[in-house]
PDB file of C-alpha atoms in Angstrom:
ATOM      1  CA  ASN W   1     154.209 -33.938 -68.960  1.00  0.00           C
ATOM      2  CA  MET W   2     153.806 -30.232 -69.542  1.00  0.00           C
ATOM      3  CA  ASP W   3     156.726 -28.997 -67.624  1.00  0.00           C
ATOM      4  CA  GLY W   4     159.600 -31.248 -68.326  1.00  0.00           C
ATOM      5  CA  ASP W   5     163.039 -29.742 -69.426  1.00  0.00           C
ATOM      6  CA  GLU W   6     164.569 -30.663 -72.754  1.00  0.00           C
ATOM      7  CA  ASN W   7     167.957 -32.328 -72.751  1.00  0.00           C
ATOM      8  CA  GLU W   8     170.813 -31.579 -75.300  1.00  0.00           C
ATOM      9  CA  ASP W   9     169.783 -34.612 -77.338  1.00  0.00           C
ATOM     10  CA  GLY W  10     166.255 -33.307 -77.728  1.00  0.00           C
ATOM     11  CA  THR W  11     164.683 -35.819 -75.184  1.00  0.00           C
ATOM     12  CA  ASP W  12     162.647 -34.483 -72.441  1.00  0.00           C
ATOM     13  CA  ASP W  13     163.483 -35.057 -68.740  1.00  0.00           C
ATOM     14  CA  GLY W  14     160.057 -36.362 -68.146  1.00  0.00           C
ATOM     15  CA  ASN W  15     157.446 -35.466 -65.537  1.00  0.00           C
ATOM     16  CA  ASP W  16     158.322 -33.050 -62.806  1.00  0.00           C
ATOM     17  CA  ASN W  17     156.507 -34.995 -60.083  1.00  0.00           C
ATOM     18  CA  GLU W  18     159.489 -36.486 -58.370  1.00  0.00           C
ATOM     19  CA  ASP W  19     158.045 -35.568 -54.980  1.00  0.00           C
ATOM     20  CA  ASP W  20     154.656 -37.235 -55.563  1.00  0.00           C
ATOM     21  CA  GLY W  21     155.684 -40.330 -53.541  1.00  0.00           C
ATOM     22  CA  ASP W  22     155.922 -43.894 -54.767  1.00  0.00           C
ATOM     23  CA  MET W  23     153.185 -43.405 -57.543  1.00  0.00           C
ATOM     24  CA  ALA W  24     155.309 -41.430 -59.902  1.00  0.00           C
ATOM     25  CA  PHE W  25     153.200 -41.611 -62.984  1.00  0.00           C
ATOM     26  CA  CYS W  26     149.440 -41.931 -63.639  1.00  0.00           C
ATOM     27  CA  GLU W  27     148.202 -41.006 -67.122  1.00  0.00           C
ATOM     28  CA  ASP W  28     144.496 -40.750 -66.961  1.00  0.00           C
ATOM     29  CA  PHE W  29     144.089 -38.909 -70.328  1.00  0.00           C
ATOM     30  CA  GLU W  30     141.717 -36.367 -68.684  1.00  0.00           C
ATOM     31  CA  PHE W  31     143.917 -33.476 -69.797  1.00  0.00           C
ATOM     32  CA  GLY W  32     144.496 -32.979 -73.506  1.00  0.00           C
ATOM     33  CA  SER W  33     142.259 -33.104 -76.573  1.00  0.00           C
ATOM     34  CA  LYS W  34     142.106 -35.224 -79.701  1.00  0.00           C
ATOM     35  CA  GLY W  35     138.952 -35.630 -81.653  1.00  0.00           C
ATOM     36  CA  SER W  36     140.183 -37.166 -84.883  1.00  0.00           C
ATOM     37  CA  TYR W  37     142.202 -40.257 -85.904  1.00  0.00           C
ATOM     38  CA  SER W  38     144.761 -38.121 -87.845  1.00  0.00           C
ATOM     39  CA  LYS W  39     148.339 -38.113 -86.483  1.00  0.00           C
ATOM     40  CA  GLY W  40     148.970 -35.441 -83.885  1.00  0.00           C
ATOM     41  CA  THR W  41     150.804 -34.578 -80.792  1.00  0.00           C
ATOM     42  CA  VAL W  42     148.919 -34.272 -77.533  1.00  0.00           C
ATOM     43  CA  VAL W  43     150.036 -33.018 -74.101  1.00  0.00           C
ATOM     44  CA  CYS W  44     148.168 -35.173 -71.620  1.00  0.00           C
ATOM     45  CA  THR W  45     148.165 -35.334 -67.745  1.00  0.00           C
ATOM     46  CA  MET W  46     151.543 -36.737 -67.231  1.00  0.00           C
ATOM     47  CA  ALA W  47     153.339 -36.817 -70.662  1.00  0.00           C
ATOM     48  CA  THR W  48     153.320 -35.613 -74.301  1.00  0.00           C
ATOM     49  CA  TRP W  49     152.114 -38.274 -76.759  1.00  0.00           C
ATOM     50  CA  SER W  50     152.372 -38.849 -80.505  1.00  0.00           C
ATOM     51  CA  MET W  51     148.998 -40.367 -81.457  1.00  0.00           C
ATOM     52  CA  ASP W  52     148.129 -41.838 -84.897  1.00  0.00           C
ATOM     53  CA  ASP W  53     144.837 -43.470 -85.444  1.00  0.00           C
ATOM     54  CA  VAL W  54     143.934 -42.754 -81.918  1.00  0.00           C
ATOM     55  CA  LEU W  55     141.121 -40.625 -80.288  1.00  0.00           C
ATOM     56  CA  LEU W  56     140.741 -39.229 -76.699  1.00  0.00           C
ATOM     57  CA  TYR W  57     137.087 -39.657 -76.090  1.00  0.00           C
ATOM     58  CA  LYS W  58     134.375 -40.141 -73.513  1.00  0.00           C
ATOM     59  CA  ASP W  59     133.817 -43.817 -74.203  1.00  0.00           C
ATOM     60  CA  LYS W  60     132.101 -46.305 -71.966  1.00  0.00           C
ATOM     61  CA  ASN W  61     135.524 -47.812 -71.298  1.00  0.00           C
ATOM     62  CA  ALA W  62     136.867 -45.056 -69.203  1.00  0.00           C
ATOM     63  CA  ASN W  63     137.625 -44.943 -65.522  1.00  0.00           C
ATOM     64  CA  ASP W  64     136.860 -41.344 -65.210  1.00  0.00           C
ATOM     65  CA  GLU W  65     135.547 -39.578 -68.211  1.00  0.00           C
ATOM     66  CA  VAL W  66     138.121 -39.890 -71.059  1.00  0.00           C
ATOM     67  CA  SER W  67     140.096 -42.891 -72.376  1.00  0.00           C
ATOM     68  CA  MET W  68     142.340 -43.476 -75.506  1.00  0.00           C
ATOM     69  CA  ARG W  69     140.422 -45.220 -78.380  1.00  0.00           C
ATOM     70  CA  LEU W  70     142.914 -46.892 -80.789  1.00  0.00           C
ATOM     71  CA  ARG W  71     141.848 -48.152 -84.116  1.00  0.00           C
ATOM     72  CA  SER W  72     143.533 -51.239 -85.554  1.00  0.00           C
ATOM     73  CA  GLY W  73     146.901 -49.906 -86.844  1.00  0.00           C
ATOM     74  CA  GLY W  74     146.874 -47.108 -84.388  1.00  0.00           C
ATOM     75  CA  VAL W  75     149.928 -46.109 -82.304  1.00  0.00           C
ATOM     76  CA  ALA W  76     150.088 -44.042 -79.100  1.00  0.00           C
ATOM     77  CA  GLU W  77     153.748 -43.339 -78.041  1.00  0.00           C
ATOM     78  CA  MET W  78     155.154 -41.218 -75.289  1.00  0.00           C
ATOM     79  CA  ILE W  79     157.555 -38.579 -76.722  1.00  0.00           C
ATOM     80  CA  THR W  80     158.652 -37.341 -73.279  1.00  0.00           C
ATOM     81  CA  ASP W  81     160.405 -39.434 -70.613  1.00  0.00           C
ATOM     82  CA  LYS W  82     159.282 -40.507 -67.196  1.00  0.00           C
ATOM     83  CA  ARG W  83     162.280 -40.179 -64.844  1.00  0.00           C
ATOM     84  CA  GLY W  84     162.899 -42.722 -62.104  1.00  0.00           C
ATOM     85  CA  GLY W  85     162.394 -45.759 -64.290  1.00  0.00           C
ATOM     86  CA  CYS W  86     159.507 -48.246 -63.746  1.00  0.00           C
ATOM     87  CA  ASP W  87     159.091 -51.129 -61.335  1.00  0.00           C
ATOM     88  CA  VAL W  88     155.475 -52.032 -62.139  1.00  0.00           C
ATOM     89  CA  LEU W  89     153.333 -50.939 -65.082  1.00  0.00           C
ATOM     90  CA  THR W  90     149.580 -51.156 -64.820  1.00  0.00           C
ATOM     91  CA  PHE W  91     146.778 -50.095 -67.349  1.00  0.00           C
ATOM     92  CA  TYR W  92     143.149 -50.793 -68.245  1.00  0.00           C
ATOM     93  CA  ALA W  93     142.293 -52.025 -71.659  1.00  0.00           C
ATOM     94  CA  GLY W  94     139.433 -53.729 -73.530  1.00  0.00           C
ATOM     95  CA  ASN W  95     137.418 -53.874 -76.736  1.00  0.00           C
ATOM     96  CA  PHE W  96     135.469 -50.755 -77.707  1.00  0.00           C
ATOM     97  CA  ASN W  97     131.743 -51.436 -77.636  1.00  0.00           C
ATOM     98  CA  SER W  98     131.090 -54.672 -79.440  1.00  0.00           C
ATOM     99  CA  ASP W  99     134.362 -54.587 -81.555  1.00  0.00           C
ATOM    100  CA  THR W 100     136.421 -57.803 -81.522  1.00  0.00           C
ATOM    101  CA  GLY W 101     139.504 -59.137 -83.175  1.00  0.00           C
ATOM    102  CA  VAL W 102     141.811 -56.288 -82.025  1.00  0.00           C
ATOM    103  CA  THR W 103     145.215 -56.964 -80.518  1.00  0.00           C
ATOM    104  CA  LEU W 104     147.436 -54.746 -78.229  1.00  0.00           C
ATOM    105  CA  THR W 105     151.193 -54.623 -78.176  1.00  0.00           C
ATOM    106  CA  VAL W 106     152.921 -52.647 -75.464  1.00  0.00           C
ATOM    107  CA  SER W 107     156.615 -51.764 -75.359  1.00  0.00           C
ATOM    108  CA  TYR W 108     159.076 -49.466 -73.533  1.00  0.00           C
ATOM    109  CA  SER W 109     162.095 -47.571 -74.490  1.00  0.00           C
ATOM    110  CA  LEU W 110     165.038 -46.526 -72.283  1.00  0.00           C
ATOM    111  CA  ASP W 111     166.831 -44.447 -74.965  1.00  0.00           C
ATOM    112  CA  GLY W 112     164.466 -41.760 -76.119  1.00  0.00           C
ATOM    113  CA  SER W 113     162.420 -43.946 -78.588  1.00  0.00           C
ATOM    114  CA  LYS W 114     165.589 -45.268 -80.418  1.00  0.00           C
ATOM    115  CA  THR W 115     164.978 -48.905 -79.447  1.00  0.00           C
ATOM    116  CA  TRP W 116     161.859 -50.665 -77.994  1.00  0.00           C
ATOM    117  CA  THR W 117     161.485 -53.690 -75.711  1.00  0.00           C
ATOM    118  CA  SER W 118     158.210 -55.653 -75.777  1.00  0.00           C
ATOM    119  CA  VAL W 119     156.084 -56.103 -72.699  1.00  0.00           C
ATOM    120  CA  ILE W 120     153.212 -57.766 -74.474  1.00  0.00           C
ATOM    121  CA  ASN W 121     153.061 -58.668 -78.137  1.00  0.00           C
ATOM    122  CA  SER W 122     149.722 -58.778 -80.098  1.00  0.00           C
ATOM    123  CA  MET W 123     147.511 -59.814 -77.181  1.00  0.00           C
ATOM    124  CA  THR W 124     143.926 -60.243 -78.143  1.00  0.00           C
ATOM    125  CA  LEU W 125     141.648 -58.113 -75.930  1.00  0.00           C
ATOM    126  CA  ALA W 126     138.177 -58.800 -74.508  1.00  0.00           C
ATOM    127  CA  GLU W 127     136.365 -57.231 -71.651  1.00  0.00           C
ATOM    128  CA  TRP W 128     137.502 -54.052 -69.979  1.00  0.00           C
ATOM    129  CA  LYS W 129     139.970 -54.978 -67.169  1.00  0.00           C
ATOM    130  CA  GLN W 130     143.357 -54.029 -65.666  1.00  0.00           C
ATOM    131  CA  TYR W 131     146.668 -55.566 -66.650  1.00  0.00           C
ATOM    132  CA  GLU W 132     149.908 -55.532 -64.547  1.00  0.00           C
ATOM    133  CA  TYR W 133     153.477 -56.161 -65.641  1.00  0.00           C
ATOM    134  CA  ALA W 134     156.740 -56.031 -63.897  1.00  0.00           C
ATOM    135  CA  ILE W 135     159.166 -53.866 -65.833  1.00  0.00           C
ATOM    136  CA  LYS W 136     162.054 -53.364 -63.248  1.00  0.00           C
ATOM    137  CA  GLN W 137     164.161 -50.937 -65.243  1.00  0.00           C
ATOM    138  CA  PRO W 138     165.812 -47.738 -63.952  1.00  0.00           C
ATOM    139  CA  GLY W 139     166.454 -44.580 -65.738  1.00  0.00           C
ATOM    140  CA  ASN W 140     164.210 -42.481 -68.124  1.00  0.00           C
ATOM    141  CA  ILE W 141     161.441 -44.601 -69.734  1.00  0.00           C
ATOM    142  CA  ARG W 142     158.819 -44.166 -72.379  1.00  0.00           C
ATOM    143  CA  LEU W 143     155.777 -46.373 -73.389  1.00  0.00           C
ATOM    144  CA  LYS W 144     154.240 -47.223 -76.670  1.00  0.00           C
ATOM    145  CA  PHE W 145     150.714 -48.760 -77.229  1.00  0.00           C
ATOM    146  CA  GLU W 146     149.948 -50.308 -80.614  1.00  0.00           C
ATOM    147  CA  ALA W 147     146.662 -51.784 -81.853  1.00  0.00           C
ATOM    148  CA  GLY W 148     146.546 -54.499 -84.484  1.00  0.00           C
ATOM    149  CA  GLY W 149     144.236 -57.222 -85.770  1.00  0.00           C
ATOM    150  CA  THR W 150     140.949 -56.755 -87.654  1.00  0.00           C
ATOM    151  CA  SER W 151     140.915 -53.577 -89.870  1.00  0.00           C
ATOM    152  CA  GLY W 152     138.631 -50.812 -88.450  1.00  0.00           C
ATOM    153  CA  LYS W 153     138.031 -52.352 -85.121  1.00  0.00           C
ATOM    154  CA  ARG W 154     138.881 -50.556 -81.972  1.00  0.00           C
ATOM    155  CA  ILE W 155     140.021 -50.854 -78.426  1.00  0.00           C
ATOM    156  CA  ASN W 156     140.288 -48.543 -75.323  1.00  0.00           C
ATOM    157  CA  VAL W 157     143.226 -47.888 -73.029  1.00  0.00           C
ATOM    158  CA  ASP W 158     143.140 -45.807 -69.755  1.00  0.00           C
ATOM    159  CA  ASP W 159     144.913 -45.129 -66.461  1.00  0.00           C
ATOM    160  CA  VAL W 160     148.375 -45.978 -67.445  1.00  0.00           C
ATOM    161  CA  LYS W 161     150.459 -46.115 -64.295  1.00  0.00           C
ATOM    162  CA  MET W 162     154.147 -46.695 -63.498  1.00  0.00           C
ATOM    163  CA  THR W 163     155.697 -46.989 -60.058  1.00  0.00           C
ATOM    164  CA  ASN W 164     159.290 -45.816 -59.643  1.00  0.00           C
ATOM    165  CA  TYR W 165     162.022 -48.344 -59.990  1.00  0.00           C
ATOM    166  CA  VAL W 166     163.266 -49.804 -56.746  1.00  0.00           C
ATOM    167  CA  GLU W 167     166.456 -51.793 -56.260  1.00  0.00           C
ATOM    168  CA  GLU W 168     165.604 -55.418 -55.395  1.00  0.00           C
ATOM    169  CA  THR W 169     168.286 -55.287 -52.759  1.00  0.00           C
ATOM    170  CA  ASP W 170     166.768 -52.318 -51.237  1.00  0.00           C
ATOM    171  CA  VAL W 171     164.338 -54.148 -48.972  1.00  0.00           C
ATOM    172  CA  ASP W 172     163.457 -53.507 -45.367  1.00  0.00           C
ATOM    173  CA  VAL W 173     161.550 -55.861 -43.023  1.00  0.00           C
ATOM    174  CA  VAL W 174     158.934 -54.349 -40.703  1.00  0.00           C
ATOM    175  CA  MET W 175     156.663 -56.158 -38.200  1.00  0.00           C
ATOM    176  CA  GLN W 176     153.013 -55.186 -38.391  1.00  0.00           C
ATOM    177  CA  ASN W 177     152.801 -53.648 -35.058  1.00  0.00           C
ATOM    178  CA  ASN W 178     155.780 -51.373 -35.918  1.00  0.00           C
ATOM    179  CA  VAL W 179     154.110 -49.758 -38.936  1.00  0.00           C
ATOM    180  CA  VAL W 180     153.773 -45.954 -38.334  1.00  0.00           C
ATOM    181  CA  SER W 181     150.125 -45.169 -38.896  1.00  0.00           C
ATOM    182  CA  ASN W 182     150.640 -41.634 -40.538  1.00  0.00           C
ATOM    183  CA  ASP W 183     153.142 -42.972 -43.213  1.00  0.00           C
ATOM    184  CA  VAL W 184     152.188 -43.246 -46.813  1.00  0.00           C
ATOM    185  CA  TRP W 185     152.422 -46.910 -48.157  1.00  0.00           C
ATOM    186  CA  HIS W 186     151.542 -48.404 -51.669  1.00  0.00           C
ATOM    187  CA  ASP W 187     151.123 -51.903 -52.896  1.00  0.00           C
ATOM    188  CA  LEU W 188     153.239 -53.131 -55.749  1.00  0.00           C
ATOM    189  CA  SER W 189     150.577 -51.871 -58.264  1.00  0.00           C
ATOM    190  CA  GLY W 190     150.916 -48.278 -56.959  1.00  0.00           C
ATOM    191  CA  ARG W 191     147.687 -48.195 -55.112  1.00  0.00           C
ATOM    192  CA  LYS W 192     147.690 -46.274 -51.839  1.00  0.00           C
ATOM    193  CA  CYS W 193     147.157 -48.566 -48.837  1.00  0.00           C
ATOM    194  CA  ASP W 194     145.250 -48.018 -45.597  1.00  0.00           C
ATOM    195  CA  VAL W 195     148.111 -48.416 -43.124  1.00  0.00           C
ATOM    196  CA  SER W 196     145.734 -49.679 -40.344  1.00  0.00           C
ATOM    197  CA  MET W 197     144.726 -52.566 -42.647  1.00  0.00           C
ATOM    198  CA  LEU W 198     148.196 -53.678 -43.928  1.00  0.00           C
ATOM    199  CA  LYS W 199     148.480 -57.463 -44.255  1.00  0.00           C
ATOM    200  CA  PRO W 200     151.753 -59.359 -44.458  1.00  0.00           C
ATOM    201  CA  GLY W 201     153.319 -58.780 -47.864  1.00  0.00           C
ATOM    202  CA  ILE W 202     155.617 -56.578 -49.899  1.00  0.00           C
ATOM    203  CA  TYR W 203     154.871 -52.806 -50.266  1.00  0.00           C
ATOM    204  CA  VAL W 204     156.602 -49.650 -51.357  1.00  0.00           C
ATOM    205  CA  HIS W 205     157.360 -47.013 -48.769  1.00  0.00           C
ATOM    206  CA  GLY W 206     159.727 -44.123 -48.847  1.00  0.00           C
ATOM    207  CA  GLY W 207     161.121 -45.221 -52.202  1.00  0.00           C
ATOM    208  CA  LYS W 208     162.029 -48.763 -50.946  1.00  0.00           C
ATOM    209  CA  LYS W 209     160.408 -52.132 -51.066  1.00  0.00           C
ATOM    210  CA  VAL W 210     159.308 -53.132 -47.506  1.00  0.00           C
ATOM    211  CA  VAL W 211     158.360 -56.643 -46.282  1.00  0.00           C
ATOM    212  CA  VAL W 212     155.577 -56.406 -43.714  1.00  0.00           C
ATOM    213  CA  ARG W 213     155.414 -59.570 -41.393  1.00  0.00           C
TER     214      ARG W 213
END
């Protein structure tokens, strides 16, 4: 985030995109620059990150042009908060070129990096693909990505997305023929849906989970 306001305890209020709809956070790493593995602070598209043993580079594993490249032992940590919590976390990850034997640990913090909760722990990566995890935590949140495994080997991470937290009890039921065509709907991964093609299932609309039948 480039514009968040700092709190009295030194933590940042997070991104200022509270009116961007249900997809509140999409870090694509297209904004910001880091060409060396030395530790540094980088202002990216949606947050400010501390990166150590991490590059931002135009690698093959990138959904647009740039992705994070983490060397084994590398850490990329958000040092600004995302407001609105996180319902679902998605990201792309995979081995860099022909490297193998690298693991990925992902965790989140709800108290400004004081304590961390693991989402995945030392998962061995392979081909480039998307991962999805239910976080379901309100409040301010930060993420941390850590590479481990074989020394000197590398992985890529890109398109880190978090949907806003939605109370499980805050669910509406809508029949398919009652869906308003000009409304904005997302699936639980934060992808915008074609309203005319909605199938029965659970969606996010207007900050609430909606069951379409």
